[in-house]
Each structure stands twice: as structure tokens, then as C-alpha cells.
Amino acid sequence: MIINNMGGSSSSTGLCLLLSLLIHSSIFFFVASQSTTAAVEGTVFINGSSRIGRTNPNFICATLDWWPPEKCDYGTCSWGRASLLNLDLTNPLLLNAIKAFSPLKIRLGGTLQDKVIYETQQQACPASFIKSSSEMFGFSQGCLPMSRWDELNSFFRKAGAAVVFGLNALNGRTIASDGSAAGAWNSSNAEALIRYTVKKNFAIFGWELGNELSGSGIGTSVAPDQYASDITNLHDIVRRTYARFGKRMKKPLVLAPGGFYDANWLTQFINKTPKNSLQVVTHHIYNLGPGVDTHLVDKILDPSYLDGGSSPFSGLQGILKTTGSSAVAWVGEAGGAYNSGHNLVTNAFVFSFWYLDQLGMAASYNTKTYCRQSLIGGNYGLLNTTNFVPNPDYYSALLWHRLMGTKVLSTSFSGTKKIRAYAHCSKESQGITLLLINLDSNTTANVRVSTENAITVRTARRHHQNRRSKFTRMSSGSKANAHAREEYHLTANGNDLHSQTVLLNGKVLAVNNTSGSIPLLEPVQARLSDPITIAPFSIVFAHIANVTVPACK
């Protein structure tokens, strides 16, 4: 609820005072509960004259993978029954977790997708993914039965998910002596799956070709000119099939290559791909190194290390611009730490610092979608692999999805390097929403907000009479003092960064054990004249509804 100016009568004044007291007491109760030893002052500057990027409305995306229970890293087997082939689709918490996003993009794929064949009338399904040290990626070929494909699509329809499917790009190729994949893609099996999917009226948001086969590749690689030819083939299959069978269905996007950023390879690939054949260029992010790394937390809390994560985003945008491509950029898979992540780091509260910073950074470079590895499975799932209970990053993702709109604003922070700041036009409401991340262990930040070219609701009429006033500082004495903002403070349970329980405004977020329903995410109210108080090792979303900027109109 946003509290508006109540007018000048004595009763209205009394009501304003009462509401102000309630607002102040609620936020004071939360902030006072945070143990602090120091405080710093700072200012977030937001340039609202124009947007610097624009995301898809369903920017948040998560992945589902093929890894079987036998997938182990560093002696730990963390995948359980989270595979596309054995995930329990009847679990109500899984359904509710996806439905809460309305919709959630889900990318189906991963390392083993390039070893999956699809059951057809001519192709029976063999046993799937037998562990073998002599096989690439450590497993034999797998198979997707059409009965399971039916079950998955029925579930996704019920959950309201937007599905992107990763196709087998190694089918028909041979592995050369230098480790590269030679020959053209044999598309016949993929085409059979696409035809079946369209005939069954299954809604697919996009078809993606290959997983981590670009550049130097993982396991093997495909040359950029060959990949461009294969994508042209896939585009033609999608166009023909949906034109013939799917006249009432929206034609899915074509995506590629789903690999790591390699400027030279991507430039050649995009230049050689016909402009209309590729709608999305996808890349993967694992910039924290291996999951076994004992310095993961140090990297996550280091502002300089986080800053280094911008290179793939800026680089890919530069390539798309210089090549004249009409394709857009997505992060197709991002788990931070490769080889299944690290238990009690990539599935704990501390990882929200990295994850939300990545979301903010990616959006500021015009990335349209960001797919988290994974929705469930490994040590980086948004949901617990065993009981499906949301990990902290699930709530971070859900708050982003509900609060951060598609228009991205230029944002900077002055005061300390330990504060990360991002701002968007608010989602489905007026105003702006701030994301503030405090990486400091013992310092509270008191943050004020300045917006360029901003006007408050109350001063909107006066703005037309005084066009020289282009800068509004939301501080004591401002005309916006009578208004309030909504704040969502995220902290770790017991102030333990390795906790898998997160607090929202001091209250534990927990699912309903009976119904499996996702808890409400309710804000506290704060006076606009007060600074935003960010406790040590905490995250704050602040919705300021009564300020409009040109970029948000």
C-alpha cells in the first residue's frame, strides 16, 4: 500500500500522524533487530532520462537438466531424482513454485542433451545414461520416451511455464582426432520430435541447438561456419513444421549456441548465420570457477570480482551491434560455480549476492532473459533436490520477477564499494524499484536516493510551470515527504551466510507444509524522507511509487 497526501483537515492530519507512526515503527523494529558496529552514509543516483536496457517481461528463467542420480562431482552425488526423466511431477510444491511466477521460463537442457535421442515410430528408446568412464561426459547415450514428453508438457501447461527445449546438436557427427565434432548435424530425429510436439499442440517457447559446443567447447566443439549452417537448417524445420501443422500456434524462437562467451567464434557464427534464422544468442555463466573451490564466498563478497562479470554481457552486446544482427542476448545457463556448485554456498543465502548482482548487471547490458542453473538439482537449485523446499535464491528470483520491470535505468552509488545498486521502472505499477546489496559484514548503509529528471506525484502539476526543475532529491524537506515507499529486506537466518533459510523483514519465509503453497512476500512501509537502511550482509528491494521519470513513461 502506498500512502498518499491526506490533505489539511485536523482529522486527516491525525490520520497522517498515526500512519506515519505505524510506518516508522514497523521499519524501526526490523532495523533495530540487526546487530551493527558501524554505519556509512551514501547516495544512489538514478538517471531517469532514458533507459539503458530492456528485458523480457519474464526475464527470470530456470533450467531443468538430464543428469541422472549417478552424476557425482568431487565425491558428492547431488542430483538425486531431479532429471527430466525422473523428476516427480506430482509434487504440489514443485507445481506451486513454478506457478508463483506466472509464467516462469524453463530451459530444458544441459551437458547430456547432446547425447539424447527422441523416441519415434522408427526409433525405440534404449536404456538411458549408463555411467561409463569411457564415454564423453561419463555417460552413454540417453533417450526421451514420448510418454515422458507427454507428461512433461502436461505438467508445464498446468504450471503455466514457457518452455525452451535444447536439441541434440551432435547427432550425425563424428569426433575427430583433435577433439572437434566433424560433419553436419543430422536433424532427422530432432525434426521428428518437433513434428510430434506440434501435432500434440504442445506450446514451446523456443528450440535451442546444442549445449557448450561453441568456441573451444566442453568435451567437443563445432566450427562456427558449420554451426551457422546447422542453425539455418533448424530454422527451416521450425518454419516448415509450424506453417504446416501449427497455424494456430505461435512459431517458437530459434536459439543458439548455448556455450561460453568467445568473441572470435561468436562473431564468425553470427556473421555466417542468415539474419532471419536466429532470434536469440545464448551464453553460459560459471565465472566463479569449480564448485570445489574453497574461496567461492570470498569471490562473491568481492566487489572487484563481481565487476569482472560484466565482460561477457558487454562483449556480446558489442558483437550484436557491430554485426547488425537482429538477434538478442540471453543467459541460457548460469550456475556460478561449475560441476554442480557447492553445498551450503550456491544453495545458501550468500549466493543471492552473486545471483541478484548478475541479474542486475545482465539487465543493464540489455540481456533479455537470464536462466538459472537450476530450478532443482545439483547444489545450485532454486529448490531443494530432496524435499522441493525453496532455497534463498528462489525468493530472490521471485521478488525480482514481481518488482523489477522491463525498463532498466542507469544507476550508480556513492559512499562505499560494498553497496551494489540497480534500478528499474517498477513492474505493473508506477514508480521505480531499487535493488540494493550490502556486501559488508558489519556496516549498515543509510542510503538516500536522487533521481534525475524525476517528478513526484504531488509536484507533477507544478513541474509544467517550472521546467527548469529537473532534479529531485528525496531527502528531509522534500515535497514527497508525505509519501511512503515499500521495502523488502532479505537477511540470512541467524545472520549465517551459509543458511538455507531466509528472512523477509525479519520473518522466516517458509512454505505451508499442508498445501505446499509459497508464502506471501509482504513489504514494510518506510517514510520517503528517511534513508533506506541496509543492514550488514543484507539485500533490499525498495519500491518508490510516487516518483516518475521520463524513461518509465
XYZ file of C-alpha atoms in Angstrom:
553
model
C 0.000 0.000 0.000
C 1.268 3.495 -0.898
C 0.096 6.227 1.430
C -0.920 9.423 -0.372
C -1.059 13.017 0.863
C -4.149 13.262 3.075
C -4.941 16.994 2.847
C -5.107 19.642 5.561
C -8.030 18.885 7.936
C -7.359 18.062 11.581
C -8.745 14.554 11.204
C -6.611 13.968 8.132
C -3.598 15.328 9.960
C -4.232 12.956 12.845
C -4.597 10.045 10.479
C -1.349 11.014 8.733
C 0.442 11.124 12.072
C -0.938 7.711 13.025
C 0.029 6.161 9.706
C 3.451 7.777 9.901
C 3.927 6.310 13.368
C 2.922 2.842 12.171
C 5.223 3.086 9.158
C 8.124 4.271 11.254
C 7.624 1.678 13.956
C 7.463 -1.253 11.538
C 10.686 -0.384 9.767
C 12.364 0.642 13.047
C 11.509 -2.723 14.602
C 13.183 -4.546 11.723
C 16.279 -2.342 11.558
C 16.740 -2.302 15.333
C 16.891 -6.112 15.298
C 20.032 -6.005 13.132
C 23.310 -6.067 15.061
C 25.631 -3.379 13.699
C 29.008 -1.959 14.686
C 29.349 0.854 12.143
C 27.333 2.923 9.701
C 28.040 4.742 6.446
C 26.060 7.301 4.503
C 25.586 7.002 0.766
C 23.521 8.134 -2.191
C 22.061 6.194 -5.089
C 21.942 8.311 -8.238
C 19.408 7.248 -10.869
C 19.378 8.799 -14.319
C 15.769 8.588 -15.395
C 16.096 10.480 -18.663
C 16.240 7.299 -20.745
C 16.541 3.569 -20.250
C 19.868 1.799 -20.754
C 18.393 -1.642 -21.383
C 15.168 -3.567 -21.700
C 14.443 -7.103 -20.570
C 11.691 -9.564 -21.421
C 8.711 -9.403 -19.035
C 9.597 -12.955 -17.992
C 13.300 -12.186 -17.557
C 13.680 -14.813 -14.821
C 14.294 -18.305 -16.166
C 15.438 -21.576 -14.607
C 16.760 -24.818 -16.055
C 15.896 -28.480 -15.756
C 18.684 -30.908 -16.607
C 19.210 -34.500 -17.734
C 21.760 -35.596 -15.107
C 20.874 -38.971 -13.532
C 21.387 -39.772 -9.815
C 24.804 -41.263 -10.646
C 26.177 -37.842 -11.607
C 28.828 -37.078 -8.978
C 31.418 -34.327 -8.532
C 34.328 -34.364 -6.080
C 32.891 -37.480 -4.441
C 29.421 -35.972 -3.899
C 26.298 -37.018 -5.816
C 23.948 -34.030 -5.614
C 21.392 -34.562 -8.369
C 19.085 -37.194 -6.900
C 15.876 -37.597 -8.877
C 15.945 -34.168 -10.499
C 16.387 -35.340 -14.085
C 13.863 -34.579 -16.797
C 13.422 -38.344 -16.963
C 12.635 -38.999 -13.284
C 11.551 -35.722 -11.615
C 8.381 -36.157 -9.528
C 5.869 -34.082 -11.474
C 3.114 -34.791 -8.933
C 4.804 -32.847 -6.132
C 2.497 -29.901 -5.255
C 5.376 -27.725 -4.087
C 7.096 -28.047 -7.472
C 3.894 -27.006 -9.210
C 3.256 -24.083 -6.870
C 6.862 -22.897 -7.081
C 6.583 -22.555 -10.866
C 3.049 -21.134 -10.861
C 4.129 -18.353 -8.479
C 5.963 -16.696 -11.389
C 3.097 -16.781 -13.889
C 4.978 -17.534 -16.052
C 8.418 -18.964 -15.382
C 10.625 -19.617 -18.390
C 12.159 -23.079 -18.120
C 15.060 -24.172 -20.291
C 15.282 -27.951 -20.702
C 18.851 -28.988 -21.401
C 22.402 -29.274 -20.190
C 25.528 -31.283 -20.897
C 23.796 -34.569 -21.684
C 21.256 -33.058 -24.107
C 23.718 -33.667 -26.950
C 23.580 -37.401 -26.198
C 19.757 -37.672 -26.122
C 17.758 -39.313 -28.870
C 13.981 -38.978 -29.119
C 11.681 -41.965 -29.365
C 9.856 -42.252 -32.687
C 7.983 -44.991 -34.517
C 11.258 -45.843 -36.208
C 13.481 -45.248 -33.163
C 12.866 -47.233 -29.978
C 14.215 -45.999 -26.652
C 17.256 -47.846 -25.263
C 18.301 -47.689 -21.637
C 19.237 -44.120 -20.738
C 22.512 -42.710 -19.455
C 24.508 -45.692 -18.255
C 27.568 -44.498 -16.328
C 30.756 -45.222 -18.257
C 34.206 -43.673 -17.826
C 34.996 -44.357 -21.487
C 32.117 -42.215 -22.740
C 32.205 -38.462 -23.307
C 30.699 -36.715 -20.265
C 30.896 -40.017 -18.370
C 27.583 -41.468 -19.576
C 26.236 -43.442 -22.512
C 23.521 -42.196 -24.821
C 20.105 -41.368 -23.326
C 16.588 -41.365 -24.690
C 13.403 -39.336 -24.240
C 10.298 -41.567 -24.449
C 7.278 -39.805 -25.930
C 5.212 -40.907 -22.922
C 7.543 -38.867 -20.716
C 7.446 -35.934 -23.157
C 3.657 -36.037 -22.877
C 3.872 -35.995 -19.061
C 6.314 -33.102 -19.050
C 4.196 -30.997 -21.373
C 1.051 -31.715 -19.412
C 2.832 -30.529 -16.274
C 4.253 -27.413 -17.923
C 0.830 -26.489 -19.265
C -0.667 -26.841 -15.797
C 2.161 -24.800 -14.275
C 1.974 -22.122 -16.950
C 5.660 -22.457 -17.845
C 7.256 -21.090 -21.013
C 9.438 -23.953 -22.267
C 12.697 -23.764 -24.196
C 13.969 -27.175 -25.329
C 17.641 -27.910 -26.025
C 18.103 -30.203 -29.022
C 20.865 -32.762 -29.602
C 23.416 -30.992 -31.811
C 25.903 -33.894 -32.002
C 23.561 -36.293 -33.788
C 25.224 -37.490 -37.009
C 28.650 -36.034 -36.277
C 31.918 -37.857 -35.617
C 34.570 -36.761 -33.153
C 37.834 -36.011 -34.973
C 41.302 -36.768 -33.639
C 41.710 -33.159 -32.478
C 38.565 -33.463 -30.377
C 36.345 -31.388 -32.658
C 32.973 -32.568 -33.949
C 33.154 -33.155 -37.696
C 30.335 -33.237 -40.206
C 26.879 -31.707 -40.429
C 24.105 -32.095 -37.892
C 21.687 -34.924 -38.676
C 18.391 -33.187 -37.984
C 16.013 -36.069 -38.738
C 15.459 -37.144 -35.124
C 15.006 -33.559 -33.926
C 12.560 -32.883 -36.747
C 10.531 -35.929 -35.702
C 10.323 -34.538 -32.148
C 9.286 -31.107 -33.384
C 6.603 -32.585 -35.660
C 5.266 -34.719 -32.801
C 5.261 -31.687 -30.486
C 3.275 -29.562 -32.939
C 0.768 -32.335 -33.707
C 0.161 -32.748 -29.957
C -0.366 -28.984 -29.658
C 2.394 -28.621 -27.040
C 3.378 -24.986 -26.606
C 7.128 -24.451 -26.960
C 8.636 -21.002 -26.461
C 11.889 -21.838 -28.207
C 14.079 -24.538 -29.722
C 17.779 -24.285 -28.862
C 20.504 -26.204 -30.699
C 23.400 -27.621 -28.708
C 24.981 -27.180 -25.308
C 28.516 -25.778 -24.817
C 29.789 -26.814 -28.249
C 30.840 -23.291 -29.299
C 34.338 -21.874 -29.034
C 36.708 -24.464 -27.584
C 33.658 -26.348 -26.318
C 33.209 -28.713 -23.382
C 34.020 -32.270 -24.438
C 33.970 -31.337 -28.116
C 33.274 -28.348 -30.334
C 31.685 -27.379 -33.645
C 33.186 -24.860 -36.075
C 31.254 -21.573 -36.392
C 30.510 -21.893 -40.121
C 29.122 -25.405 -39.632
C 27.064 -24.262 -36.635
C 25.647 -21.429 -38.757
C 24.620 -23.946 -41.423
C 23.001 -26.174 -38.797
C 21.035 -23.254 -37.351
C 19.771 -22.363 -40.804
C 18.597 -25.975 -41.102
C 16.815 -25.807 -37.728
C 15.154 -22.517 -38.640
C 13.828 -24.041 -41.858
C 12.475 -27.083 -39.992
C 10.677 -24.893 -37.454
C 9.278 -22.625 -40.181
C 8.009 -25.511 -42.320
C 6.603 -27.570 -39.479
C 4.708 -24.759 -37.789
C 3.433 -23.430 -41.125
C 2.018 -26.854 -41.988
C 0.732 -28.116 -38.650
C 0.704 -25.190 -36.268
C -1.293 -22.451 -37.965
C -2.941 -21.541 -34.672
C 0.301 -21.827 -32.707
C 2.914 -19.128 -32.267
C 6.140 -20.081 -34.008
C 8.869 -20.671 -31.389
C 12.158 -18.824 -31.252
C 15.356 -20.401 -32.562
C 18.253 -20.136 -30.097
C 21.978 -20.975 -30.140
C 24.735 -21.762 -29.333
C 24.392 -22.208 -25.549
C 28.117 -22.012 -24.860
C 30.692 -19.833 -23.169
C 31.491 -16.366 -24.437
C 34.157 -16.462 -27.155
C 34.282 -13.201 -29.104
C 36.011 -14.568 -32.221
C 33.828 -17.681 -32.522
C 30.584 -15.753 -31.887
C 31.470 -13.039 -34.391
C 32.087 -15.624 -37.127
C 28.979 -17.587 -36.203
C 26.667 -14.566 -36.212
C 28.136 -13.175 -39.427
C 27.644 -16.505 -41.224
C 24.071 -17.061 -39.953
C 21.305 -15.570 -42.123
C 19.715 -12.632 -40.317
C 16.264 -14.219 -40.046
C 17.451 -17.680 -38.952
C 18.469 -16.878 -35.377
C 16.397 -14.916 -32.861
C 18.423 -15.457 -29.671
C 22.148 -15.827 -28.940
C 22.591 -17.731 -25.679
C 25.687 -17.940 -23.496
C 26.559 -19.571 -20.170
C 27.992 -18.094 -16.967
C 30.184 -20.022 -14.498
C 32.576 -17.231 -13.597
C 33.243 -18.351 -10.005
C 35.225 -21.415 -11.061
C 34.811 -25.024 -9.911
C 32.381 -25.948 -7.179
C 35.221 -27.426 -5.136
C 36.891 -24.004 -4.819
C 37.203 -23.060 -1.125
C 37.290 -19.333 -1.960
C 33.825 -19.059 -3.503
C 32.447 -16.883 -0.701
C 35.456 -14.554 -0.908
C 34.789 -14.067 -4.627
C 31.075 -13.471 -4.094
C 31.741 -10.758 -1.496
C 34.460 -9.016 -3.525
C 33.043 -6.032 -5.477
C 36.001 -6.054 -7.874
C 35.446 -9.723 -8.687
C 31.752 -9.083 -9.281
C 32.592 -6.168 -11.581
C 34.651 -8.534 -13.722
C 31.480 -10.460 -14.528
C 30.306 -7.719 -16.884
C 32.708 -8.636 -19.706
C 30.578 -11.306 -21.440
C 27.488 -9.075 -21.296
C 29.175 -6.012 -22.755
C 31.163 -8.080 -25.249
C 28.146 -9.888 -26.671
C 26.159 -6.660 -26.971
C 29.068 -5.165 -28.892
C 29.148 -8.121 -31.301
C 25.387 -7.993 -31.919
C 25.677 -4.288 -32.666
C 28.702 -4.441 -34.960
C 27.381 -7.429 -36.934
C 23.998 -5.786 -37.407
C 22.251 -8.872 -36.050
C 18.599 -8.654 -35.076
C 19.125 -11.430 -32.513
C 19.009 -10.647 -28.791
C 21.155 -11.929 -25.931
C 20.104 -14.415 -23.260
C 21.997 -16.101 -20.480
C 20.929 -19.658 -21.230
C 22.509 -21.247 -18.165
C 24.180 -19.774 -15.085
C 25.151 -21.749 -12.010
C 28.072 -19.578 -10.952
C 30.309 -22.484 -9.896
C 30.588 -25.360 -12.358
C 30.446 -29.096 -11.617
C 27.165 -28.857 -9.705
C 28.055 -25.927 -7.434
C 28.997 -26.125 -3.750
C 26.689 -27.246 -0.960
C 25.844 -24.504 1.571
C 27.247 -21.859 -0.755
C 25.462 -21.950 -4.122
C 22.239 -23.137 -2.459
C 22.515 -20.846 0.587
C 21.783 -17.206 1.379
C 25.245 -15.952 0.404
C 24.625 -16.903 -3.212
C 21.837 -14.332 -3.547
C 24.547 -11.654 -3.512
C 26.093 -13.144 -6.658
C 22.784 -14.110 -8.289
C 20.980 -10.790 -7.862
C 24.088 -8.869 -8.861
C 24.243 -10.959 -12.019
C 20.579 -10.257 -12.772
C 21.109 -6.526 -12.327
C 24.288 -6.492 -14.390
C 22.876 -8.636 -17.205
C 19.752 -6.475 -17.474
C 21.844 -3.292 -17.644
C 23.539 -4.702 -20.760
C 20.202 -5.339 -22.476
C 20.152 -9.102 -21.798
C 16.566 -10.214 -22.325
C 16.412 -13.420 -20.246
C 18.569 -14.987 -17.530
C 18.279 -18.758 -16.934
C 19.469 -20.004 -13.554
C 21.051 -23.429 -13.302
C 18.981 -24.967 -11.907
C 15.332 -24.984 -10.867
C 16.079 -28.198 -8.998
C 19.122 -30.468 -8.949
C 22.790 -30.155 -8.068
C 23.983 -27.826 -5.336
C 22.688 -24.703 -7.058
C 18.971 -25.441 -7.346
C 16.366 -22.810 -6.539
C 14.531 -25.709 -4.889
C 15.935 -28.334 -2.539
C 16.601 -31.506 -4.529
C 15.135 -33.824 -1.889
C 12.088 -32.043 -0.476
C 11.461 -29.299 -3.089
C 11.539 -26.577 -0.403
C 12.709 -23.224 -1.850
C 16.289 -22.180 -1.201
C 17.016 -18.456 -0.575
C 17.668 -17.671 -4.236
C 14.139 -18.776 -5.105
C 12.718 -15.897 -3.082
C 15.309 -13.507 -4.505
C 14.224 -14.513 -8.014
C 10.531 -14.197 -7.167
C 10.943 -10.716 -5.710
C 12.860 -9.629 -8.806
C 10.172 -11.097 -11.059
C 7.370 -9.288 -9.238
C 9.039 -5.929 -8.625
C 11.581 -5.168 -11.361
C 10.033 -4.009 -14.620
C 11.445 -4.388 -18.115
C 12.977 -0.894 -18.403
C 16.461 -0.601 -16.904
C 17.743 2.701 -15.506
C 21.336 3.915 -15.248
C 22.281 3.670 -11.572
C 25.371 4.493 -9.533
C 26.199 4.550 -5.830
C 28.405 6.950 -3.914
C 29.548 6.082 -0.399
C 31.154 2.628 -0.268
C 32.217 -0.025 -2.755
C 30.409 -2.634 -0.684
C 26.958 -1.498 -1.886
C 25.708 -2.777 -5.239
C 22.812 -0.780 -6.699
C 20.434 -1.372 -9.617
C 17.154 0.304 -10.584
C 14.293 -0.462 -12.962
C 10.954 1.068 -13.707
C 8.549 -0.771 -11.444
C 6.641 -3.759 -12.730
C 2.898 -3.308 -13.257
C 2.846 -0.149 -11.134
C 4.136 3.392 -11.385
C 7.442 4.491 -9.976
C 10.838 2.875 -9.725
C 12.208 -0.133 -7.860
C 15.696 -0.240 -6.392
C 17.815 -3.307 -5.671
C 20.481 -2.654 -3.031
C 23.003 -5.296 -1.912
C 25.250 -4.811 1.128
C 28.383 -6.965 0.911
C 29.798 -5.624 4.189
C 29.814 -7.867 7.264
C 29.499 -5.222 9.978
C 28.498 -1.899 8.415
C 24.979 -0.589 7.956
C 24.428 1.704 4.971
C 21.972 4.592 5.221
C 21.141 5.357 1.623
C 19.360 8.321 0.110
C 18.058 8.366 -3.422
C 18.492 11.050 -6.059
C 16.789 10.848 -9.409
C 17.495 12.927 -12.455
C 14.526 14.249 -14.440
C 12.163 12.964 -11.754
C 8.884 14.416 -10.544
C 6.778 13.347 -7.608
C 3.045 12.743 -7.889
C 2.365 15.785 -5.728
C 4.595 18.110 -7.768
C 3.555 16.860 -11.203
C 1.363 19.878 -11.917
C 3.986 22.356 -10.727
C 6.535 20.655 -13.000
C 4.763 22.065 -16.045
C 5.023 25.561 -14.563
C 8.739 25.252 -13.758
C 10.516 23.191 -16.388
C 13.912 24.216 -15.047
C 13.399 21.856 -12.091
C 14.926 18.615 -13.431
C 16.444 17.201 -10.274
C 14.540 15.959 -7.243
C 16.402 14.759 -4.183
C 14.335 12.606 -1.848
C 15.585 13.927 1.468
C 14.252 15.697 4.534
C 12.237 18.728 3.487
C 11.263 17.283 0.120
C 7.718 17.768 -1.113
C 7.475 13.975 -1.284
C 7.824 13.570 2.491
C 4.136 12.741 2.946
C 4.524 9.654 0.814
C 5.870 6.228 1.648
C 7.874 3.528 -0.038
C 7.676 -0.248 0.231
C 10.755 -2.153 1.343
C 11.657 -5.840 1.244
C 14.686 -6.669 3.433
C 16.290 -10.095 2.935
C 18.665 -11.480 5.581
C 20.074 -14.884 6.484
C 18.594 -16.845 9.354
C 20.816 -16.308 12.383
C 22.988 -13.992 10.259
C 24.618 -17.156 8.902
C 25.555 -16.669 5.244
C 25.511 -20.456 4.764
C 21.930 -20.742 5.987
C 19.333 -22.137 3.617
C 16.604 -20.231 5.433
C 15.939 -16.615 4.510
C 14.134 -13.882 6.461
C 11.956 -11.250 4.829
C 11.706 -8.151 7.008
C 12.807 -10.229 9.976
C 10.332 -13.080 9.429
C 11.249 -16.575 8.255
C 9.941 -17.452 4.799
C 8.519 -20.968 4.907
C 6.133 -22.934 2.716
C 2.858 -24.261 4.024
C 3.573 -27.900 4.892
C -0.033 -28.912 4.295
C -0.826 -27.234 0.985
C 2.677 -26.699 -0.346
C 1.814 -23.042 -1.001
C 4.504 -20.394 -1.416
C 4.482 -17.767 1.379
C 3.318 -14.220 0.761
C 6.079 -11.702 0.171
C 4.860 -8.613 2.000
C 6.778 -5.345 2.378
C 7.262 -2.985 5.288
C 6.462 0.701 4.858
C 9.001 3.490 5.273
C 8.764 7.257 5.017
C 10.197 8.652 1.842
C 12.057 11.304 3.825
C 14.068 8.637 5.658
C 17.131 6.957 4.143
C 16.922 3.330 3.111
C 18.691 1.377 5.847
C 20.606 -1.649 4.567
C 21.853 -3.922 7.335
C 25.185 -5.764 7.045
C 25.070 -8.748 4.672
C 21.529 -7.945 3.552
C 19.559 -7.245 0.384
C 16.823 -4.652 -0.047
C 14.235 -4.134 -2.763
C 12.680 -0.667 -2.402
C 9.598 0.287 -4.400
C 9.172 4.065 -4.709
C 5.793 4.536 -6.330
C 5.350 8.299 -6.240
C 8.271 9.267 -8.488
C 8.035 9.198 -12.255
C 10.899 9.613 -14.699
C 10.786 10.047 -18.489
C 12.260 6.581 -19.085
C 9.310 4.949 -17.321
C 6.528 6.686 -19.250
